[in-house]
Amino acid sequence: MENPVGVFDSGVGGLTVLRELVSALPSERFVYLGDTARVPYGGKSAETVTRYAIEIANHLIRTRDIKLLVVACNTASSLALPVLRRIYKIPVVGMVDPCVRRAAALPEKRTIGVIGTLGTVRSGAYEEALRLSVPSARVRSIPCPLLVSLAEEGWVDNAITRAVIAEYLAPFLEDRPDALILGCTHYPVLKGPIREYLGSGTVLIDSAEEAARIVDILLSETQVRRDVAPGAVEFLVTDDPERFARVGKGFFGRELPDVGGVAL
Ligand code: DGL
């Protein structure tokens, strides 16, 4: 049996990333771990999120012998990625670099917006990476923590969600960004109302799509990409598999069969 790709998030959000991964790499085996006992990560300190991320990575390496780790959580990517990359020998893919690569490749990138959790924005990880890759861009970051709960409620085509988006994103209308990085795993679900608010002049950069593209390239380059036989996905959570399966369906786009519980 070939080694799977490990994917983790604080909860259901990373399923938007897994969805893109499965669609880009349908023959691959994946194991997804949602840390539902300790969600949300968005308001927690760098020390705490890093400790959680190490516990999860250790578990996936020890029990599943994963060949690559995808940190499918923007907060954990922003706060813990350098530490994870120092500790582990396997490749570790986060959400920040893939988005920044995409922003750097855009023809228009005078102004770039970033939205994410409090932890992601406070870390300055996107700003720092954009400063190095797109030094001429003016970057404005806005934390939008309430969007996580609205996405989990499934409130997409909804007046309250539109009002919250307008409240958070209003500063972007003063100087409309050429690109907006959706720097949180939950935001792809809300792409419709975000696009509606900002208009078509702003390119939305989706961390899930960009990360899947990078994982595809990495697996091909390192020749550990699995191309035969159907792939498979194993789901693990640290609490409440029933809620994970129910809410996660909207993020993954289909039923989540056999969600298993795990103690780290
Ligand atoms: N998955 C988190 C992120 O992408 C959002 C949810 C949380 O705060 O844990 O930042």
Coordinates of C-alpha atoms and ligand atoms in Angstrom, one line a residue:
M1 CA 0.0 0.0 0.0
E2 CA 1.4 3.4 -1.0
N3 CA 1.7 6.1 1.6
P4 CA -1.1 8.7 1.7
V5 CA -0.9 12.5 1.6
G6 CA -1.8 13.9 5.1
V7 CA -4.1 16.9 5.2
F8 CA -5.1 18.8 8.4
D9 CA -7.2 21.7 9.5
S10 CA -8.7 22.9 12.7
G11 CA -12.1 21.5 11.5
V12 CA -14.2 21.4 8.4
G13 CA -12.6 24.4 6.5
G14 CA -9.7 22.4 5.1
L15 CA -12.2 20.2 3.3
T16 CA -12.3 23.0 0.6
V17 CA -8.6 22.2 0.1
L18 CA -9.2 18.5 0.2
R19 CA -11.9 18.9 -2.4
E20 CA -9.5 20.6 -4.8
L21 CA -6.8 18.0 -4.0
V22 CA -9.0 15.1 -4.8
S23 CA -10.2 16.7 -8.0
A24 CA -6.6 17.4 -9.1
L25 CA -5.2 14.0 -8.0
P26 CA -8.0 11.5 -8.2
S27 CA -5.7 8.5 -7.9
E28 CA -4.0 9.7 -4.7
R29 CA -4.7 8.4 -1.2
F30 CA -5.4 11.1 1.4
V31 CA -5.9 11.1 5.1
Y32 CA -7.7 14.2 6.5
L33 CA -7.6 15.2 10.1
G34 CA -9.9 17.8 11.5
D35 CA -9.0 19.1 15.0
T36 CA -12.7 19.6 15.9
A37 CA -12.0 19.3 19.6
R38 CA -9.9 22.5 19.6
V39 CA -11.4 24.5 16.7
P40 CA -11.2 27.5 16.1
Y41 CA -7.5 28.2 15.7
G42 CA -8.2 31.7 14.4
G43 CA -8.0 33.6 17.7
K44 CA -5.3 31.4 19.4
S45 CA -1.6 32.3 20.0
A46 CA 1.2 31.2 17.7
E47 CA 2.6 28.9 20.5
T48 CA -0.7 27.1 20.9
V49 CA -1.4 26.6 17.2
T50 CA 2.1 25.4 16.6
R51 CA 1.8 22.9 19.5
Y52 CA -1.5 21.6 18.0
A53 CA 0.1 21.4 14.5
I54 CA 3.1 19.4 15.8
E55 CA 0.8 17.0 17.6
I56 CA -1.3 16.4 14.5
A57 CA 1.8 16.0 12.2
N58 CA 3.4 13.6 14.6
H59 CA 0.2 11.5 14.7
L60 CA -0.2 11.4 10.9
I61 CA 3.5 10.5 10.4
R62 CA 3.5 7.9 13.2
T63 CA 0.2 6.2 12.4
R64 CA -0.2 6.7 8.6
D65 CA 3.4 7.2 7.4
I66 CA 2.3 10.1 5.2
K67 CA 4.6 11.1 2.3
L68 CA 3.6 14.8 2.3
L69 CA 1.8 17.1 4.7
V70 CA -0.7 19.7 3.6
V71 CA -1.4 22.3 6.3
A72 CA -5.0 23.0 5.0
C73 CA -5.5 25.8 7.4
N74 CA -4.4 29.4 6.8
T75 CA -4.0 30.2 10.5
A76 CA -1.8 27.2 11.1
S77 CA 0.1 27.9 7.8
S78 CA 0.7 31.5 8.9
L79 CA 1.8 30.6 12.5
A80 CA 3.5 27.2 12.4
L81 CA 4.8 26.5 8.9
P82 CA 8.5 27.4 9.5
V83 CA 8.6 25.2 12.6
L84 CA 7.0 22.3 10.8
R85 CA 9.4 22.5 7.9
R86 CA 12.3 22.5 10.4
I87 CA 11.1 19.4 12.2
Y88 CA 10.0 17.1 9.5
K89 CA 11.8 15.5 6.5
I90 CA 8.7 15.1 4.4
P91 CA 7.5 18.1 2.2
V92 CA 5.1 20.4 4.1
V93 CA 2.8 22.5 1.9
G94 CA 1.0 25.5 3.5
M95 CA -1.6 28.0 2.1
V96 CA 0.5 31.2 2.0
D97 CA 3.1 30.5 -0.6
P98 CA 0.7 29.1 -3.2
C99 CA -1.5 32.2 -3.0
V100 CA 1.5 34.5 -3.1
R101 CA 2.8 32.7 -6.2
R102 CA -0.5 33.2 -7.9
A103 CA -0.6 36.9 -7.0
A104 CA 3.0 37.4 -8.3
A105 CA 2.0 35.8 -11.6
L106 CA -1.0 38.3 -12.2
P107 CA -0.6 41.0 -14.8
E108 CA -2.2 43.6 -12.6
K109 CA -1.0 43.5 -9.0
R110 CA -0.6 47.2 -7.9
T111 CA -2.9 46.6 -4.9
I112 CA -3.5 43.3 -3.2
G113 CA -6.0 42.6 -0.4
V114 CA -5.8 39.8 2.1
I115 CA -8.6 38.5 4.3
G116 CA -8.3 35.9 7.0
T117 CA -8.7 35.1 10.6
L118 CA -7.3 37.3 13.3
G119 CA -4.3 35.0 13.8
T120 CA -3.5 35.0 10.1
V121 CA -3.7 38.7 9.7
R122 CA -1.9 39.4 13.0
S123 CA 1.0 37.1 12.0
G124 CA 1.8 39.3 9.0
A125 CA 2.8 36.1 7.1
Y126 CA 1.0 37.0 3.8
E127 CA 2.4 40.6 4.0
E128 CA 5.9 39.4 4.5
A129 CA 5.7 36.8 1.6
L130 CA 4.1 39.4 -0.7
R131 CA 6.8 42.0 0.2
L132 CA 9.4 39.5 -1.0
S133 CA 7.6 38.3 -4.1
V134 CA 5.6 41.3 -5.2
P135 CA 7.6 44.2 -3.7
S136 CA 5.8 46.9 -5.7
A137 CA 2.3 45.9 -4.5
R138 CA 0.4 47.9 -1.8
V139 CA -1.0 45.3 0.6
R140 CA -4.0 45.7 2.8
S141 CA -5.1 43.0 5.2
I142 CA -8.4 42.8 7.0
P143 CA -9.5 40.1 9.5
C144 CA -13.0 38.8 8.9
P145 CA -13.5 36.3 11.8
L146 CA -17.4 36.2 11.6
L147 CA -17.2 34.7 8.0
V148 CA -16.1 31.3 9.5
S149 CA -19.4 30.9 11.4
L150 CA -21.5 32.1 8.5
A151 CA -19.9 29.6 6.2
E152 CA -20.4 26.8 8.7
E153 CA -24.1 27.7 9.0
G154 CA -24.3 27.4 5.2
W155 CA -25.5 31.0 5.0
V156 CA -24.2 31.8 1.5
D157 CA -27.0 33.3 -0.4
N158 CA -28.1 35.2 2.7
A159 CA -28.8 38.9 3.5
I160 CA -27.0 38.7 6.9
T161 CA -23.9 37.3 5.2
R162 CA -24.0 40.0 2.5
A163 CA -24.2 42.7 5.2
V164 CA -21.3 41.2 7.1
I165 CA -19.2 41.0 3.9
A166 CA -20.1 44.6 3.1
E167 CA -19.1 45.7 6.7
Y168 CA -15.7 43.9 6.5
L169 CA -14.8 44.7 2.9
A170 CA -16.0 48.3 2.7
P171 CA -12.4 49.6 3.1
F172 CA -11.5 47.8 -0.1
L173 CA -13.9 50.0 -2.1
E174 CA -11.8 53.1 -1.4
D175 CA -9.0 51.6 -3.3
R176 CA -10.3 48.5 -5.1
P177 CA -7.6 45.8 -5.0
D178 CA -6.4 44.1 -8.2
A179 CA -6.5 40.8 -6.3
L180 CA -7.9 39.6 -3.1
I181 CA -6.4 36.6 -1.3
L182 CA -9.1 34.5 0.4
G183 CA -6.7 33.6 3.2
C184 CA -9.0 31.3 5.1
T185 CA -10.2 27.8 4.3
H186 CA -13.8 28.8 4.8
Y187 CA -13.9 31.7 2.3
P188 CA -14.1 29.7 -0.9
V189 CA -17.6 28.8 0.2
L190 CA -18.5 32.5 0.2
K191 CA -16.8 33.4 -3.1
G192 CA -20.2 34.2 -4.7
P193 CA -21.2 37.0 -2.3
I194 CA -17.6 38.3 -2.0
R195 CA -17.4 38.6 -5.8
E196 CA -20.8 40.2 -6.0
Y197 CA -19.6 42.8 -3.5
L198 CA -16.2 43.6 -5.0
G199 CA -17.2 43.3 -8.6
S200 CA -15.3 41.5 -11.4
G201 CA -12.3 43.9 -11.4
T202 CA -10.8 42.1 -8.5
V203 CA -9.3 38.6 -9.0
L204 CA -10.1 36.3 -6.1
I205 CA -7.2 34.1 -5.2
D206 CA -8.5 30.9 -3.6
S207 CA -6.0 29.2 -1.2
A208 CA -7.6 25.8 -1.8
E209 CA -7.1 25.8 -5.6
E210 CA -3.6 27.3 -5.4
A211 CA -2.4 24.7 -2.8
A212 CA -3.8 21.8 -4.9
R213 CA -1.8 23.0 -7.9
I214 CA 1.4 23.1 -5.9
V215 CA 0.9 19.7 -4.3
D216 CA 0.3 18.3 -7.8
I217 CA 3.6 19.8 -9.0
L218 CA 5.5 18.6 -5.9
L219 CA 4.3 15.0 -6.2
S220 CA 5.1 14.9 -9.9
E221 CA 8.6 16.4 -9.3
T222 CA 9.4 14.0 -6.5
Q223 CA 8.0 11.1 -8.4
V224 CA 5.8 10.0 -5.6
R225 CA 2.6 10.9 -7.4
R226 CA 0.1 8.0 -7.5
D227 CA -1.4 7.6 -11.0
V228 CA -3.0 4.1 -10.9
A229 CA -6.1 2.6 -9.4
P230 CA -8.8 4.7 -7.7
G231 CA -7.7 7.0 -4.9
A232 CA -9.2 7.0 -1.4
V233 CA -9.9 9.4 1.4
E234 CA -9.9 8.6 5.2
F235 CA -11.5 11.2 7.5
L236 CA -10.4 11.6 11.1
V237 CA -11.6 14.1 13.8
T238 CA -10.7 14.8 17.4
D239 CA -14.4 15.4 18.4
D240 CA -18.0 15.1 17.2
P241 CA -17.7 13.1 13.9
E242 CA -21.5 13.5 13.4
R243 CA -21.3 17.4 13.2
F244 CA -18.2 17.2 11.0
A245 CA -19.9 14.9 8.5
R246 CA -23.1 17.1 8.5
V247 CA -21.3 20.6 8.2
G248 CA -18.4 19.2 6.2
K249 CA -20.7 18.1 3.3
G250 CA -21.1 21.7 2.2
F251 CA -17.3 22.3 2.2
F252 CA -16.4 19.0 0.5
G253 CA -19.2 19.1 -1.9
R254 CA -20.4 15.5 -1.2
E255 CA -21.1 13.1 1.6
L256 CA -18.3 12.2 4.0
P257 CA -18.5 8.5 4.7
D258 CA -17.1 6.8 7.8
V259 CA -15.6 9.7 9.8
G260 CA -13.4 8.2 12.5
G261 CA -12.6 9.6 16.0
V262 CA -9.0 10.0 17.0
A263 CA -7.2 10.9 20.2
L264 CA -3.9 12.7 19.7
Ligands
DGL1 N1 -9.2 26.9 9.1 C1 -9.0 28.2 9.7 C2 -8.2 29.1 8.7 O1 -8.1 28.8 7.5 C3 -10.3 28.9 10.0 C4 -11.1 28.3 11.1 C5 -10.4 28.5 12.5 O2 -10.3 29.6 13.0 O3 -9.9 27.5 13.0 O4 -7.6 30.0 9.1

